[in-house]
PDB file of C-alpha atoms and ligand atoms in Angstrom:
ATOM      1  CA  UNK A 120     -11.992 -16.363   9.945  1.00 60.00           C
ATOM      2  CA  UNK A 121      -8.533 -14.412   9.695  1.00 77.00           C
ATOM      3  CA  UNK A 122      -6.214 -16.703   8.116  1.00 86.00           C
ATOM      4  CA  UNK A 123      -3.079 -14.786   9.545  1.00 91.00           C
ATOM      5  CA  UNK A 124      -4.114 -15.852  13.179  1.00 88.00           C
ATOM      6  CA  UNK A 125      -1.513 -18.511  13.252  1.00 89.00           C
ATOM      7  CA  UNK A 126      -0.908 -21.352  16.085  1.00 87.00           C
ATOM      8  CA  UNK A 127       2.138 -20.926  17.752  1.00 85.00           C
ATOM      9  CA  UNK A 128       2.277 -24.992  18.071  1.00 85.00           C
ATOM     10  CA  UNK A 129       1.461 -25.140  14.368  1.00 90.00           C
ATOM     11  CA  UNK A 130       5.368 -24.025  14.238  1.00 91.00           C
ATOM     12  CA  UNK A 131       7.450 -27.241  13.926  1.00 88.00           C
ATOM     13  CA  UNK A 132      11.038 -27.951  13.977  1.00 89.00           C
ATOM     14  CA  UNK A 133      11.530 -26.669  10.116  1.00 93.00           C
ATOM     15  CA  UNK A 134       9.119 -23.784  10.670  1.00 94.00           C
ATOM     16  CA  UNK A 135       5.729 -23.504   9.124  1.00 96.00           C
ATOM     17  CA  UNK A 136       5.173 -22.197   5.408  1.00 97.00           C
ATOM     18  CA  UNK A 137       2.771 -19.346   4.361  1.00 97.00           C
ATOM     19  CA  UNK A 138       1.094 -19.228   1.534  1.00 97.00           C
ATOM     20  CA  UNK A 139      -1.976 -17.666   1.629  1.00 97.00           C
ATOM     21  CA  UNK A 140      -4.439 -15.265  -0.302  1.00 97.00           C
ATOM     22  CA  UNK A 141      -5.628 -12.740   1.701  1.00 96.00           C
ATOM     23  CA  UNK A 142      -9.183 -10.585   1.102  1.00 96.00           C
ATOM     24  CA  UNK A 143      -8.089  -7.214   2.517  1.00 95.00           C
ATOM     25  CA  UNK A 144     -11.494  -6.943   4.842  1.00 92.00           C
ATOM     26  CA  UNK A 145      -9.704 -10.168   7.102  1.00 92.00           C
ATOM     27  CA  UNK A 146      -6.805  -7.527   8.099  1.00 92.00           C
ATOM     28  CA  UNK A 147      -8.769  -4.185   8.306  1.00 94.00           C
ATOM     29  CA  UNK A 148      -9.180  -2.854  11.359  1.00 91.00           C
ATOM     30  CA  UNK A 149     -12.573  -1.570  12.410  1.00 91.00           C
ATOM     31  CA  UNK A 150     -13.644   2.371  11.518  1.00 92.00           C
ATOM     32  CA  UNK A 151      -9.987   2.365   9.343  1.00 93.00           C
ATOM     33  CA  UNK A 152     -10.112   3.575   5.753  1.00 93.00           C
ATOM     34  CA  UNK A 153     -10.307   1.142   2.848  1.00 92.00           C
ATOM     35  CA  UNK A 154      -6.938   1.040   0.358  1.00 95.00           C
ATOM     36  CA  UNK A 155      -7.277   0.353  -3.096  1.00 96.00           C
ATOM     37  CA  UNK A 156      -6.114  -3.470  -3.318  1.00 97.00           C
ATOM     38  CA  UNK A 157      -8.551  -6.482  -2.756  1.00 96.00           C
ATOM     39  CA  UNK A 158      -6.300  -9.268  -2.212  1.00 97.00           C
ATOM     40  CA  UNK A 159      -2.467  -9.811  -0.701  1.00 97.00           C
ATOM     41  CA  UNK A 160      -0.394 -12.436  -1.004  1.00 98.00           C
ATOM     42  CA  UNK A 161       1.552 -13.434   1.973  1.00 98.00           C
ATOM     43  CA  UNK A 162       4.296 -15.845   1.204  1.00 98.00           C
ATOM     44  CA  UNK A 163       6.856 -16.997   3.354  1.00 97.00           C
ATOM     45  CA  UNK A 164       8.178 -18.809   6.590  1.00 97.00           C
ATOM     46  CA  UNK A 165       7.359 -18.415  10.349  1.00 95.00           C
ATOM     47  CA  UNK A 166      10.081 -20.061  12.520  1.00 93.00           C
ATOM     48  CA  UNK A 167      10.328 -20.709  16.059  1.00 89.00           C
ATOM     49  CA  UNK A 168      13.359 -18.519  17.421  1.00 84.00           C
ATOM     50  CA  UNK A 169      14.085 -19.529  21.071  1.00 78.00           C
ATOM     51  CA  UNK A 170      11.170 -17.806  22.529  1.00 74.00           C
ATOM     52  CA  UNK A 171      10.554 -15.812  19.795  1.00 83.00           C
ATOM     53  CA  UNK A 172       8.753 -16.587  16.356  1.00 88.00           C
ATOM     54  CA  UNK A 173       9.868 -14.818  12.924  1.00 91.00           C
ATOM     55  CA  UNK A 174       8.152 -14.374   9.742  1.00 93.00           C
ATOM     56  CA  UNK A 175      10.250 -13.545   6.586  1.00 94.00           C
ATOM     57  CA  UNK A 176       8.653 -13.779   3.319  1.00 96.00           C
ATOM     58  CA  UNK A 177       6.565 -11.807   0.741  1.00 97.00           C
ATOM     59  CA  UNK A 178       3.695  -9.468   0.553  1.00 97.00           C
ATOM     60  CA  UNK A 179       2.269  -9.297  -3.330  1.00 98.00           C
ATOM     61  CA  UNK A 180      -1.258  -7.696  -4.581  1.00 98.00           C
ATOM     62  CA  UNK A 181      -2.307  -4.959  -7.168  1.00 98.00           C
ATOM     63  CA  UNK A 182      -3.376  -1.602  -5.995  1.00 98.00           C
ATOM     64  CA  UNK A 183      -5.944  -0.456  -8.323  1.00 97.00           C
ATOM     65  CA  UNK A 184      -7.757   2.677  -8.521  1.00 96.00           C
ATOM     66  CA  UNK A 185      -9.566   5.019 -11.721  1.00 97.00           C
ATOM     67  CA  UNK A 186      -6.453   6.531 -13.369  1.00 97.00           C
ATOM     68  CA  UNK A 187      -4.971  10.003 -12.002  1.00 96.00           C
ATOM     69  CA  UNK A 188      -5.534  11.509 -15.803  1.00 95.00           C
ATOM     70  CA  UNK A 189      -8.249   9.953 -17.126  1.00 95.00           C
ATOM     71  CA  UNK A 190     -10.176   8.059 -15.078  1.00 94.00           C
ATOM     72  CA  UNK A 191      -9.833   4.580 -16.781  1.00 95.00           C
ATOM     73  CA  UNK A 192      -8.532   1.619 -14.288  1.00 95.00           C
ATOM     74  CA  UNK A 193      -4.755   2.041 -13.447  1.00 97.00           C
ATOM     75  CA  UNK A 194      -3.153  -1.224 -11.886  1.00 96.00           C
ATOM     76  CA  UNK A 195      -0.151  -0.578  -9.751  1.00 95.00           C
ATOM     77  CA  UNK A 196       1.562  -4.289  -9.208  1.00 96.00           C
ATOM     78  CA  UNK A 197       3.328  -4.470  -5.922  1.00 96.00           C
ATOM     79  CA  UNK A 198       5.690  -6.908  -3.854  1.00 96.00           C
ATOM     80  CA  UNK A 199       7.540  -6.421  -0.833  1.00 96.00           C
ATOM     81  CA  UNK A 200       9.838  -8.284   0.891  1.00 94.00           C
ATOM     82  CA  UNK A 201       9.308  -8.464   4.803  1.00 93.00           C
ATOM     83  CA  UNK A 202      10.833  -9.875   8.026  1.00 91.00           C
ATOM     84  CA  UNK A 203       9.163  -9.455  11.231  1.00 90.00           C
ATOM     85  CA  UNK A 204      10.356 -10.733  14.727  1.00 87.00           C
ATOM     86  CA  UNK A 205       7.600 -11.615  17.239  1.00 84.00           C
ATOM     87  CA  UNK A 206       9.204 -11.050  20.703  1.00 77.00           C
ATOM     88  CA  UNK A 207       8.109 -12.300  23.692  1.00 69.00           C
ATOM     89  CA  UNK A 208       7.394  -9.605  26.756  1.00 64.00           C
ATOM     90  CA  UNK A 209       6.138  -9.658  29.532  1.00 63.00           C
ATOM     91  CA  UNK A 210       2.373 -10.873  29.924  1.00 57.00           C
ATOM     92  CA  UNK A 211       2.578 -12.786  27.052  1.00 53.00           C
ATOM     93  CA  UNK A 212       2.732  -9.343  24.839  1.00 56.00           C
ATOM     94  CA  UNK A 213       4.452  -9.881  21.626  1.00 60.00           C
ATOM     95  CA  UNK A 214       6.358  -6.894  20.196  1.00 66.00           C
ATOM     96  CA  UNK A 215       6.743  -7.131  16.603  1.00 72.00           C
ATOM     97  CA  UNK A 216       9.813  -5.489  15.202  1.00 72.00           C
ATOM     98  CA  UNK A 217      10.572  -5.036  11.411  1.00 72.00           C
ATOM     99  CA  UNK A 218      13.507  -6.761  10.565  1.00 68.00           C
ATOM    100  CA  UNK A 219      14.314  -4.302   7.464  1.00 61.00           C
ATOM    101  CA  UNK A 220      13.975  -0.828   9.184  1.00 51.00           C
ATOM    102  CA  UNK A 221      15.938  -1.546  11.729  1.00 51.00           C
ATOM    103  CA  UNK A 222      18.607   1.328  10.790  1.00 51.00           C
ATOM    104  CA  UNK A 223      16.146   3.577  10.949  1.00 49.00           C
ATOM    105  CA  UNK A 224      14.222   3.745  14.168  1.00 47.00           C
ATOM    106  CA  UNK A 225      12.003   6.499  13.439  1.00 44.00           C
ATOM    107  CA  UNK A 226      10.092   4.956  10.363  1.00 45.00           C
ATOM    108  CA  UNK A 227       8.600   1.154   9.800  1.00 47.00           C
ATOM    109  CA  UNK A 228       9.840  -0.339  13.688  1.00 50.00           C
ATOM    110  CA  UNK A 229       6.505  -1.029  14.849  1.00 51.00           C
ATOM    111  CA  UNK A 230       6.860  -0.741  18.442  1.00 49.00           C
ATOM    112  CA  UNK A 231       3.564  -1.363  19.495  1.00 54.00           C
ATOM    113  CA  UNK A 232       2.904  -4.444  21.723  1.00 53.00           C
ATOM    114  CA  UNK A 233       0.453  -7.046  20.111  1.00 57.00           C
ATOM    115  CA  UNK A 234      -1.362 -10.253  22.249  1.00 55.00           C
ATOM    116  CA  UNK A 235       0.145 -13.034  21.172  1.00 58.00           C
ATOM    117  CA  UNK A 236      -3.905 -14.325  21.437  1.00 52.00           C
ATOM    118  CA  UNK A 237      -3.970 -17.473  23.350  1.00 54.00           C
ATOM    119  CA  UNK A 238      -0.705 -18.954  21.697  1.00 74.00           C
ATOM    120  CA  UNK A 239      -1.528 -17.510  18.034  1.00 79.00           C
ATOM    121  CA  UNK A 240       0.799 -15.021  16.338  1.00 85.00           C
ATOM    122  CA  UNK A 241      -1.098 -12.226  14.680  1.00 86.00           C
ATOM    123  CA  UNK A 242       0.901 -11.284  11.188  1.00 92.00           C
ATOM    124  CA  UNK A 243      -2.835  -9.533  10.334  1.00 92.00           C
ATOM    125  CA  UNK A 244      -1.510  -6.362  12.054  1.00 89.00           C
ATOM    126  CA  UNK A 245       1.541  -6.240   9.857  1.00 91.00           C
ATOM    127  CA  UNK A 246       0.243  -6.944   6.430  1.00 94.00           C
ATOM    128  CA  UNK A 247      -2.114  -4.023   7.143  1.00 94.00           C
ATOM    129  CA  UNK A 248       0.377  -1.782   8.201  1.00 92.00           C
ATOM    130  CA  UNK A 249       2.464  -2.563   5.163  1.00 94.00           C
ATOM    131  CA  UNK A 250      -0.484  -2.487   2.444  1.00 96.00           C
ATOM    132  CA  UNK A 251      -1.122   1.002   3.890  1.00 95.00           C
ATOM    133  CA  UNK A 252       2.047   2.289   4.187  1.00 94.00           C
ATOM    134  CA  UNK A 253       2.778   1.502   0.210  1.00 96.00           C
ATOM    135  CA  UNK A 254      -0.418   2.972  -1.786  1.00 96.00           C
ATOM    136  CA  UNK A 255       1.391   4.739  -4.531  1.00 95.00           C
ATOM    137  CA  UNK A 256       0.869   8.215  -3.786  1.00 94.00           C
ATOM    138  CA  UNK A 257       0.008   8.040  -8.188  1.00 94.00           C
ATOM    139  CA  UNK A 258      -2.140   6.248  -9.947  1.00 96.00           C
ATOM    140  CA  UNK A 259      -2.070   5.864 -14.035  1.00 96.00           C
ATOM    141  CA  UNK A 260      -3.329   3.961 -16.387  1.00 96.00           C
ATOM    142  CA  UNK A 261       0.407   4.095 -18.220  1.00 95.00           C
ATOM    143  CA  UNK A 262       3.436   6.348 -18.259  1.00 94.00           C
ATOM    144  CA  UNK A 263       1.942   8.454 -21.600  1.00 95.00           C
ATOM    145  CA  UNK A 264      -1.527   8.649 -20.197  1.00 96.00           C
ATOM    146  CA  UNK A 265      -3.076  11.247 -22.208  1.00 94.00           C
ATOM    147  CA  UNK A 266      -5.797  12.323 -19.837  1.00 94.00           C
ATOM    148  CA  UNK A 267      -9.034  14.051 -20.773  1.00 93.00           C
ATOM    149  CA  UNK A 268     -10.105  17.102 -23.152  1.00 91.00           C
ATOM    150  CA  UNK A 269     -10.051  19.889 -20.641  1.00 88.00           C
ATOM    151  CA  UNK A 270     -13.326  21.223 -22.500  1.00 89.00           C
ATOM    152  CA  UNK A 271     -15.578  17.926 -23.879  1.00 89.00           C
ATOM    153  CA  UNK A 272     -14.327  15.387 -21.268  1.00 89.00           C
ATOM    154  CA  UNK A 273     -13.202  13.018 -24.402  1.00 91.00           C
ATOM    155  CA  UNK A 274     -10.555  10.486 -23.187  1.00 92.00           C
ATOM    156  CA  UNK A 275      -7.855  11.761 -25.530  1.00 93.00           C
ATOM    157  CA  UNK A 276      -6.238   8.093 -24.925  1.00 93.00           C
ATOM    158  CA  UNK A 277      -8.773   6.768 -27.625  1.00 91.00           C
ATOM    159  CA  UNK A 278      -9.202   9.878 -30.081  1.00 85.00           C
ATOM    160  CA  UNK A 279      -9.077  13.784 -30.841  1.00 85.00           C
ATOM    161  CA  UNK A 280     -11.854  14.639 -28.958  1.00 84.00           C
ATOM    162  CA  UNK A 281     -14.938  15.914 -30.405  1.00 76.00           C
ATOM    163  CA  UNK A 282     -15.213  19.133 -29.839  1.00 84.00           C
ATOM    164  CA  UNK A 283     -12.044  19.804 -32.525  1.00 70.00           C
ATOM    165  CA  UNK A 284     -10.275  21.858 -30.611  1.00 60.00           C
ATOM    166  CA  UNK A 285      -6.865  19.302 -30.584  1.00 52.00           C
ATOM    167  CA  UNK A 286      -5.777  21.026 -27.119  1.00 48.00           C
ATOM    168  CA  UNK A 287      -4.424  18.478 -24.804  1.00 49.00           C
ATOM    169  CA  UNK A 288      -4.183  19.225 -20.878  1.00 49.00           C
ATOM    170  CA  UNK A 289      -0.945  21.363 -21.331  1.00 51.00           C
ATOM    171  CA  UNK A 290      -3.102  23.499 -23.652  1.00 48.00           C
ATOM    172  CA  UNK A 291      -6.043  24.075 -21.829  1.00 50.00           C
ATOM    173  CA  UNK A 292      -7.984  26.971 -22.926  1.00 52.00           C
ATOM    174  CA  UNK A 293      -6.977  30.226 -21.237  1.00 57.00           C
ATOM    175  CA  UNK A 294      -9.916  30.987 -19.908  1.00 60.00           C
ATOM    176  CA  UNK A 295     -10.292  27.951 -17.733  1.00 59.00           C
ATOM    177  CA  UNK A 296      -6.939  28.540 -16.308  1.00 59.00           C
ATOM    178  CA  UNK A 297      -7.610  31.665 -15.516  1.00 66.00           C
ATOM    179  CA  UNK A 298     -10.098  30.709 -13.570  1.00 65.00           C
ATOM    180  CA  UNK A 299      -8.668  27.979 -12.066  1.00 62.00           C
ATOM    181  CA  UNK A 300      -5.660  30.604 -11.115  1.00 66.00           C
ATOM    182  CA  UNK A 301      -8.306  32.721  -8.915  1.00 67.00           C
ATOM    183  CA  UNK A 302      -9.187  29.666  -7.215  1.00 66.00           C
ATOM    184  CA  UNK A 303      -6.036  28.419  -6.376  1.00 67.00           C
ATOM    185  CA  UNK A 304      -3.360  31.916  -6.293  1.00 65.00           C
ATOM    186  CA  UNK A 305      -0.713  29.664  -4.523  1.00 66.00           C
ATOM    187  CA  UNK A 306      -0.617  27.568  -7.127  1.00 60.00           C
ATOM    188  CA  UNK A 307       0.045  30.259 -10.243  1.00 55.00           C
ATOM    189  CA  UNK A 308       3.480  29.947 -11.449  1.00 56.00           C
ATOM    190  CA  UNK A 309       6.111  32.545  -9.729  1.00 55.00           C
ATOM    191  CA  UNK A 310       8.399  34.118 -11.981  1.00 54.00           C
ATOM    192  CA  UNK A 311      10.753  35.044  -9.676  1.00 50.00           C
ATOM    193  CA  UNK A 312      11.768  31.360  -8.761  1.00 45.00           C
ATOM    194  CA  UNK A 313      12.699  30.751 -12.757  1.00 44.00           C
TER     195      UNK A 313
HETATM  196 ZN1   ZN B  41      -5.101   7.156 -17.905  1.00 59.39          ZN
HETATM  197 ZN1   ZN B  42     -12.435  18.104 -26.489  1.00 59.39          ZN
END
């Protein structure tokens, strides 16, 4: 059952209040990747706007995913504060506008036309949207992550690695970067841009 699937006559005078802990899987669409958070919040306050209904409230979950560096869980708390508007059209099509990026037409607005399915406003939609527009684009475990021995894999978070050689990943042996320069030649560092 998807929780977000919300009566439109379940809106009284004062509005109805949203509180509600979301698996991801309710709001995923079909064939969609997965994201990296479990559970979202959604907190806040549908109200009945002439014809229209608007949600304004809270998104809140944890993106988690093995750390960037060294591969150890790295939890990346998030909240967000939304607003959407739920407009009427015609054929009983909602449009849902975001009430924050509304200076900015190009990004966020979503402009696509949702059912509103048999009197029920769908906020579904828009949670995904949001949870998949804000995956940190990094993930680690903390700020001084010190990532893993280039040569014995050791997770240089916990100790000098075993293999002695005290090299960290900004001192990776010069062999392996060597290498790793053939592989990738657009990465190598260019002189000329010092
Ligand atoms: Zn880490
Ligand atoms: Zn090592």
């Amino acid at each position: 059952m998807n929780q977000l699937l919300i009566p439109a006559t379940a809106v009284g005078d004062e509005g109805l209040l949203i509180d509600l802990a979301v698996t991801i899987a309710e709001v995923q669409p079909q064939d969609t990747p997965g994201v990296p958070l479990e559970t979202v919040h959604v907190q806040g306050l549908v109200l009945a706007v002439d014809n229209d209904y608007l949600f304004q409230g809270r998104l809140k979950g944890v993106y988690e995913r093995p750390c960037d560096r060294c591969l150890d869980a790295a939890r990346v708390p998030w909240n967000l504060e939304v607003g959407w508007l739920f407009e009427e059209g015609p054929g009983g099509l909602f449009s849902v506008k975001a009430l924050d990026d509304e200076k900015d037409e190009t990004e966020g607005t979503f402009t696509e036309r949702r059912p509103l399915h048999g009197g029920t406003i769908d906020l579904g939609p828009c949670v995904w949207e949001e949870v998949v527009l804000n995956v940190p684009l990094k993930f680690v475990c903390k700020p001084d992550c010190r990532g893993l021995c280039p040569r014995c894999g050791a997770n240089l978070n916990e100790m000098p690695c075993a293999c002695g050689s005290g090299e960290t990943l900004n001192e990776a042996p010069a062999s392996a970067l060597a290498d790793l320069a053939r592989l990738f030649p657009d990465l190598a560092p260019k002189k000329s841009e010092e």
